[in-house]
Amino acid sequence: MIKVLGVMRDDGACMLYRIKQPLSKLQDKGLADVSIAGFGSKVDFDSAVLEADIIHIPRVNCYTMKKLIETVQPLGKKIIIDQDDDIFNVNPLSEWYRDYGIEEIEIDGVKLWKDGNTSEPRSIDIEKNIEKREVARECMRMADSITVTTEELAKVYQPYNDNIKVLPNCIDFKTWMYRSINKDEKITIGWQGGDSHYQDLMMIKSPLVKVLNKYKDKVKFIMCGAKFDGFLKDIPNTEHYPWESIYAHPYRMSLLGFDIGIIPIKHDEFNKGKSAIKFHEYSALSTATLASNYLPYSEVIKDGMNGYLFKDEKEFEEKLTELIESFSKRQVFANNAYKDTSKNYDADSESERWFSLYESLYQENLVMV
């Protein structure tokens, strides 16, 4: 049986979707002997490396990992590097900019990132980050394969490796499940996301305020995850819920009972490389989605069939109003979206994409022997 080691850099959603979830599914099916090392794990890393046939590592950008690759590849270990974002175009509003940003950033006269003392808030070491990017390139060239979430990301990393596999983020329907709950009569418009999405949300603040003021007694807005006080200012009927553990998050989301999930995204290179996981999470909970008509959502949402897409403030307001007014339309969108996601993005069945890659690399070693 193939022995696979997955490395967890942290306990966040990316590590769950890219490493822990798919590898755990393979373990449950008896397709691979899996070890997961790193954040919160009791697995001895050195021993696991020596025993593994395949080592799957996310976001490699340091000399320690480069040295690991150089050491274990001659022993017949196959190295896969996972990239779930475009590390060369990280959104400056994301905390990840600290690790990959190579320019000072100023927004509305405020210095967001400044080159210098990295012990200070909002400071970056530009010289070090340039070096990190080059180490990441070197590691990707050395790797036996690179895995990404989308075809757009495959294009980003194609210059560094010929063996790139698209493994989409998938939903575990055993944790992301609709729950019938007793809720007030107000229609819930919801958003969930991290700290890189401030500009995305600000694009639709004006039409959202108009809609919420129009339907004061009928609608409320819930923000889950990051809290943007500048965005929430002057928005009526709002609630905010901070992040929970990634393992509790699906349950809490189901209890919030979004009727309409909104996903505004700015048209930039960073967002272009994102996966459509927010749509799939909403879909698993039977929520109707209204998203920007831009990648990645324009690829998975068929406008007017399994959700709505919008291109500007006017269309956002019009389509949000339609969804508020029409329970049947929300229901049709939610049902169609659930069917699409369960058919094409079910972690139980799609985890075998990971196994196919592992098996192909493992077979290379057998042929060489």
Coordinates of C-alpha atoms in Angstrom, one line a residue:
M1 CA 0.0 0.0 0.0
I2 CA 1.2 3.5 -0.9
K3 CA 2.5 5.4 2.2
V4 CA 1.6 9.1 2.0
L5 CA 2.8 11.8 4.3
G6 CA 0.7 15.1 4.3
V7 CA 2.2 18.2 6.0
M8 CA 0.0 20.7 7.8
R9 CA 1.4 24.2 8.1
D10 CA -1.4 25.4 10.3
D11 CA -4.9 24.4 11.4
G12 CA -6.8 26.6 8.9
A13 CA -9.3 25.9 6.1
C14 CA -6.6 25.6 3.3
M15 CA -4.7 22.8 5.1
L16 CA -8.0 21.0 5.8
Y17 CA -9.2 21.2 2.1
R18 CA -5.8 20.5 0.6
I19 CA -4.2 18.0 2.9
K20 CA -6.2 16.6 5.9
Q21 CA -9.6 16.0 4.3
P22 CA -8.5 14.3 1.0
L23 CA -5.8 12.2 2.7
S24 CA -8.2 11.1 5.5
K25 CA -10.7 10.0 2.9
L26 CA -8.1 7.8 1.2
Q27 CA -7.2 6.4 4.6
D28 CA -10.9 5.6 5.3
K29 CA -11.2 3.8 1.9
G30 CA -8.1 1.8 2.5
L31 CA -6.4 3.2 -0.6
A32 CA -3.3 4.6 1.2
D33 CA -1.4 4.4 4.4
V34 CA -1.6 8.0 5.5
S35 CA 0.3 10.0 8.1
I36 CA -0.3 13.7 8.7
A37 CA 2.4 15.7 10.4
G38 CA 2.9 19.3 11.4
F39 CA 0.5 21.6 13.2
G40 CA -1.1 19.9 16.2
S41 CA 0.0 16.4 15.1
K42 CA 1.7 13.9 17.3
V43 CA 3.4 12.2 14.3
D44 CA 7.2 12.1 14.5
F45 CA 8.1 14.1 11.3
D46 CA 11.5 12.5 10.7
S47 CA 10.2 9.0 11.0
A48 CA 7.2 9.7 8.9
V49 CA 9.4 11.2 6.1
L50 CA 11.6 8.1 6.1
E51 CA 8.7 5.7 5.9
A52 CA 6.7 7.7 3.2
D53 CA 6.6 7.0 -0.5
I54 CA 4.9 10.3 -1.3
I55 CA 5.2 13.6 0.6
H56 CA 2.6 16.2 0.0
I57 CA 3.7 19.7 1.2
P58 CA 1.8 23.0 0.9
R59 CA 3.3 26.4 0.2
V60 CA 7.0 25.5 0.2
N61 CA 9.1 28.7 0.4
C62 CA 12.0 28.1 2.8
Y63 CA 15.5 26.6 2.7
T64 CA 14.6 24.0 5.3
M65 CA 12.0 22.5 2.9
K66 CA 14.4 22.9 0.0
K67 CA 17.0 20.9 1.9
L68 CA 14.4 18.2 2.8
I69 CA 13.6 17.8 -0.9
E70 CA 17.3 17.5 -1.8
T71 CA 17.8 15.0 0.9
V72 CA 14.8 12.6 0.4
Q73 CA 14.4 12.6 -3.4
P74 CA 17.6 10.5 -3.9
L75 CA 16.0 8.0 -1.5
G76 CA 13.1 7.5 -3.9
K77 CA 10.6 9.8 -2.1
K78 CA 8.3 11.6 -4.4
I79 CA 7.6 15.3 -3.5
I80 CA 4.4 17.1 -4.3
I81 CA 4.0 20.8 -3.6
D82 CA 0.5 22.2 -3.2
Q83 CA -0.3 25.8 -4.2
D84 CA -3.8 26.9 -3.4
D85 CA -3.2 30.6 -4.1
D86 CA -1.2 32.8 -6.5
I87 CA 1.8 33.6 -4.2
F88 CA 3.1 36.1 -6.8
N89 CA 0.0 38.3 -6.6
V90 CA -1.1 38.1 -3.0
N91 CA -3.8 40.6 -2.0
P92 CA -2.1 43.4 0.1
L93 CA -5.1 43.2 2.5
S94 CA -4.2 39.6 3.3
E95 CA -1.9 38.7 6.2
W96 CA -0.1 36.4 3.7
Y97 CA 1.3 39.6 2.1
R98 CA 3.7 39.6 5.0
D99 CA 5.3 36.5 3.6
Y100 CA 5.2 37.2 -0.1
G101 CA 4.8 41.0 -0.6
I102 CA 7.7 42.7 -2.4
E103 CA 6.3 46.3 -2.5
E104 CA 5.4 48.8 0.1
I105 CA 1.6 49.4 0.0
E106 CA -0.3 52.6 0.7
I107 CA -4.1 52.9 0.5
D108 CA -5.9 56.2 0.8
G109 CA -2.9 57.8 2.3
V110 CA -2.4 55.1 4.9
K111 CA 0.8 53.0 4.8
L112 CA -0.5 49.5 4.8
W113 CA 2.8 47.7 4.5
K114 CA 6.2 49.3 5.1
D115 CA 9.6 47.7 4.4
G116 CA 11.7 47.6 7.6
N117 CA 11.5 46.2 11.1
T118 CA 9.4 43.1 10.9
S119 CA 8.7 43.2 14.6
E120 CA 6.4 46.2 14.0
P121 CA 2.8 45.8 12.9
R122 CA 2.3 46.0 9.1
S123 CA 6.0 45.7 8.3
I124 CA 7.6 43.4 5.7
D125 CA 11.1 42.4 4.8
I126 CA 11.1 43.0 1.0
E127 CA 14.6 41.5 0.5
K128 CA 13.7 38.4 2.4
N129 CA 10.4 38.0 0.6
I130 CA 12.1 38.3 -2.8
E131 CA 14.4 35.4 -1.6
K132 CA 11.4 33.4 -0.4
R133 CA 9.8 33.7 -3.9
E134 CA 12.9 32.4 -5.5
V135 CA 13.2 29.5 -3.1
A136 CA 9.6 28.7 -3.8
R137 CA 10.4 28.6 -7.6
E138 CA 13.4 26.4 -7.0
C139 CA 11.4 24.0 -4.9
M140 CA 8.6 23.8 -7.5
R141 CA 11.2 23.1 -10.2
M142 CA 12.6 20.2 -8.1
A143 CA 9.2 18.8 -7.1
D144 CA 7.8 15.6 -8.8
S145 CA 4.5 17.4 -9.1
I146 CA 2.6 20.5 -8.2
T147 CA -1.1 20.4 -7.2
V148 CA -3.4 23.4 -7.6
T149 CA -7.1 24.1 -7.1
T150 CA -8.0 25.6 -10.5
E151 CA -6.9 25.7 -14.2
E152 CA -6.0 29.4 -13.7
L153 CA -3.5 28.5 -11.0
A154 CA -2.1 25.8 -13.2
K155 CA -1.2 28.5 -15.7
V156 CA 0.5 30.5 -13.0
Y157 CA 2.8 27.6 -12.0
Q158 CA 3.2 26.0 -15.4
P159 CA 6.6 27.7 -16.0
Y160 CA 8.1 25.9 -13.0
N161 CA 7.0 22.3 -13.4
D162 CA 5.6 20.1 -16.3
N163 CA 3.6 17.8 -14.0
I164 CA 0.8 20.0 -12.6
K165 CA -2.5 18.5 -11.5
V166 CA -5.7 20.3 -10.8
L167 CA -7.3 18.9 -7.7
P168 CA -10.4 21.0 -6.9
N169 CA -11.4 21.9 -3.4
C170 CA -14.3 19.6 -2.4
I171 CA -17.0 19.4 0.2
D172 CA -17.4 16.8 2.9
F173 CA -21.1 16.4 3.0
K174 CA -20.9 14.7 6.4
T175 CA -19.9 18.0 8.0
W176 CA -21.4 20.5 5.5
M177 CA -25.1 19.6 5.8
Y178 CA -28.3 21.5 5.8
R179 CA -30.1 21.6 9.1
S180 CA -33.7 22.7 9.5
I181 CA -33.7 25.3 12.3
N182 CA -36.3 27.5 13.9
K183 CA -35.4 31.0 12.9
D184 CA -37.1 34.4 12.8
E185 CA -39.1 35.4 9.8
K186 CA -36.5 37.7 8.4
I187 CA -34.7 36.7 5.2
T188 CA -31.0 36.3 6.0
I189 CA -28.4 37.7 3.5
G190 CA -25.0 36.3 4.5
W191 CA -21.4 36.7 3.8
Q192 CA -18.4 34.7 5.1
G193 CA -14.7 35.3 4.4
G194 CA -11.3 36.4 5.6
D195 CA -9.4 39.7 6.0
S196 CA -8.4 40.0 2.3
H197 CA -12.0 40.7 1.2
Y198 CA -12.5 44.3 2.4
Q199 CA -12.3 45.8 -1.1
D200 CA -14.5 43.1 -2.4
L201 CA -17.3 43.9 0.0
M202 CA -16.9 47.7 -0.4
M203 CA -17.9 47.3 -4.1
I204 CA -21.4 46.3 -3.1
K205 CA -21.9 48.4 0.1
S206 CA -24.0 51.1 -1.5
P207 CA -26.6 48.7 -3.2
L208 CA -26.7 46.5 -0.1
V209 CA -27.5 49.4 2.1
K210 CA -30.3 50.4 -0.3
V211 CA -31.8 46.9 -0.2
L212 CA -31.6 46.6 3.5
N213 CA -33.2 50.0 4.0
K214 CA -36.0 49.1 1.6
Y215 CA -36.8 45.8 3.4
K216 CA -36.1 46.9 7.0
D217 CA -38.5 44.6 8.7
K218 CA -38.1 41.7 6.3
V219 CA -34.3 41.3 5.9
K220 CA -31.1 41.1 8.0
F221 CA -27.4 40.9 7.0
I222 CA -24.9 38.5 8.7
M223 CA -21.2 38.8 8.4
C224 CA -19.2 35.7 9.4
G225 CA -15.4 35.6 9.9
A226 CA -13.5 38.8 9.4
K227 CA -15.2 42.0 10.7
F228 CA -14.8 45.2 8.8
D229 CA -16.1 48.1 10.9
G230 CA -15.7 50.5 8.0
F231 CA -18.0 48.3 5.9
L232 CA -20.5 47.7 8.6
K233 CA -20.9 51.4 9.4
D234 CA -24.3 52.7 8.4
I235 CA -25.5 49.2 7.4
P236 CA -28.8 48.4 9.2
N237 CA -30.0 45.1 10.6
T238 CA -26.5 43.4 10.9
E239 CA -25.0 40.7 13.0
H240 CA -21.4 39.6 13.1
Y241 CA -20.0 36.2 14.1
P242 CA -16.2 35.7 14.4
W243 CA -14.3 32.6 13.2
E244 CA -14.7 29.4 15.0
S245 CA -12.5 26.4 14.7
I246 CA -12.5 25.1 11.1
Y247 CA -14.1 21.9 12.4
A248 CA -16.9 23.8 14.1
H249 CA -17.4 26.3 11.2
P250 CA -19.7 24.1 9.0
Y251 CA -22.0 23.4 11.9
R252 CA -22.2 27.0 12.9
M253 CA -22.8 28.1 9.3
S254 CA -25.7 25.7 9.0
L255 CA -27.2 27.1 12.2
L256 CA -27.0 30.7 10.9
G257 CA -29.3 29.7 8.1
F258 CA -28.4 31.9 5.3
D259 CA -31.2 32.3 2.7
I260 CA -29.0 34.2 0.3
G261 CA -25.2 34.0 0.3
I262 CA -23.3 36.8 -1.4
I263 CA -19.8 36.6 -2.9
P264 CA -18.5 39.9 -4.3
I265 CA -14.9 39.7 -5.6
K266 CA -12.7 42.3 -7.1
H267 CA -11.4 41.6 -10.6
D268 CA -7.7 41.1 -10.0
E269 CA -5.1 38.4 -10.5
F270 CA -5.2 37.2 -6.9
N271 CA -9.0 36.5 -6.9
K272 CA -8.7 35.0 -10.4
G273 CA -6.6 32.2 -8.9
K274 CA -9.0 31.5 -6.1
S275 CA -11.3 28.4 -6.0
A276 CA -15.1 28.6 -5.9
I277 CA -15.2 26.9 -2.4
K278 CA -17.5 29.6 -0.9
F279 CA -20.1 28.8 -3.5
H280 CA -19.8 25.0 -2.8
E281 CA -20.1 25.6 0.9
Y282 CA -23.3 27.7 0.4
S283 CA -24.6 25.1 -2.0
A284 CA -24.1 22.2 0.5
L285 CA -26.2 24.2 3.0
S286 CA -29.0 24.8 0.4
T287 CA -28.3 28.5 0.2
A288 CA -29.0 30.5 -3.0
T289 CA -25.8 32.4 -4.1
L290 CA -25.3 35.8 -5.7
A291 CA -21.7 36.2 -6.8
S292 CA -19.5 38.4 -9.0
N293 CA -19.5 37.5 -12.7
Y294 CA -15.8 36.7 -12.6
L295 CA -13.5 33.8 -12.1
P296 CA -13.7 31.5 -10.3
Y297 CA -17.5 31.8 -9.8
S298 CA -18.4 32.5 -13.5
E299 CA -17.1 29.0 -14.3
V300 CA -19.4 27.1 -11.8
I301 CA -22.5 29.3 -11.6
K302 CA -24.9 29.1 -14.5
D303 CA -26.6 32.5 -14.2
G304 CA -30.3 32.1 -13.5
M305 CA -30.0 28.3 -13.0
N306 CA -28.0 27.4 -10.0
G307 CA -27.3 31.0 -8.8
Y308 CA -27.1 34.6 -9.9
L309 CA -24.0 36.5 -11.2
F310 CA -23.7 40.2 -11.2
K311 CA -21.3 42.6 -13.0
D312 CA -22.0 45.9 -11.3
E313 CA -23.9 47.6 -8.4
K314 CA -27.1 48.0 -10.4
E315 CA -27.2 44.3 -11.3
F316 CA -26.3 43.3 -7.7
E317 CA -29.2 45.4 -6.4
E318 CA -31.7 44.1 -9.0
K319 CA -30.8 40.4 -8.5
L320 CA -30.6 40.6 -4.7
T321 CA -34.1 42.2 -4.7
E322 CA -35.4 39.4 -6.9
L323 CA -34.0 36.8 -4.5
I324 CA -35.6 38.5 -1.5
E325 CA -39.0 38.7 -3.3
S326 CA -39.0 35.2 -4.6
F327 CA -38.8 32.2 -2.3
S328 CA -39.3 29.8 -5.2
K329 CA -36.3 31.3 -7.1
R330 CA -34.1 30.9 -4.0
Q331 CA -35.3 27.3 -3.7
V332 CA -34.6 26.5 -7.3
F333 CA -31.2 28.0 -7.2
A334 CA -30.3 26.2 -3.9
N335 CA -31.6 22.8 -5.2
N336 CA -29.7 23.1 -8.5
A337 CA -26.5 24.3 -6.8
Y338 CA -26.7 21.4 -4.3
K339 CA -27.1 18.9 -7.1
D340 CA -24.1 20.3 -9.0
T341 CA -21.8 20.5 -6.0
S342 CA -22.7 17.0 -4.7
K343 CA -22.2 15.5 -8.2
N344 CA -18.9 17.2 -9.0
Y345 CA -17.3 18.3 -5.7
D346 CA -18.0 15.6 -3.2
A347 CA -14.9 14.9 -1.1
D348 CA -15.7 11.2 -0.8
S349 CA -15.6 10.5 -4.5
E350 CA -13.2 13.2 -5.7
S351 CA -10.5 12.2 -3.2
E352 CA -9.6 9.5 -5.6
R353 CA -8.1 12.2 -7.8
W354 CA -5.4 12.6 -5.1
F355 CA -5.0 8.8 -5.2
S356 CA -4.5 8.7 -9.0
L357 CA -1.7 11.2 -8.7
Y358 CA 0.0 9.3 -5.8
E359 CA -0.4 6.0 -7.6
S360 CA 1.2 7.4 -10.8
L361 CA 4.2 8.7 -9.0
Y362 CA 4.5 5.5 -7.0
Q363 CA 4.4 3.4 -10.2
E364 CA 7.3 5.5 -11.5
N365 CA 9.5 4.2 -8.7
L366 CA 8.4 0.6 -9.3
V367 CA 9.3 0.9 -13.0
M368 CA 12.7 2.4 -12.1
V369 CA 13.4 -0.6 -9.8

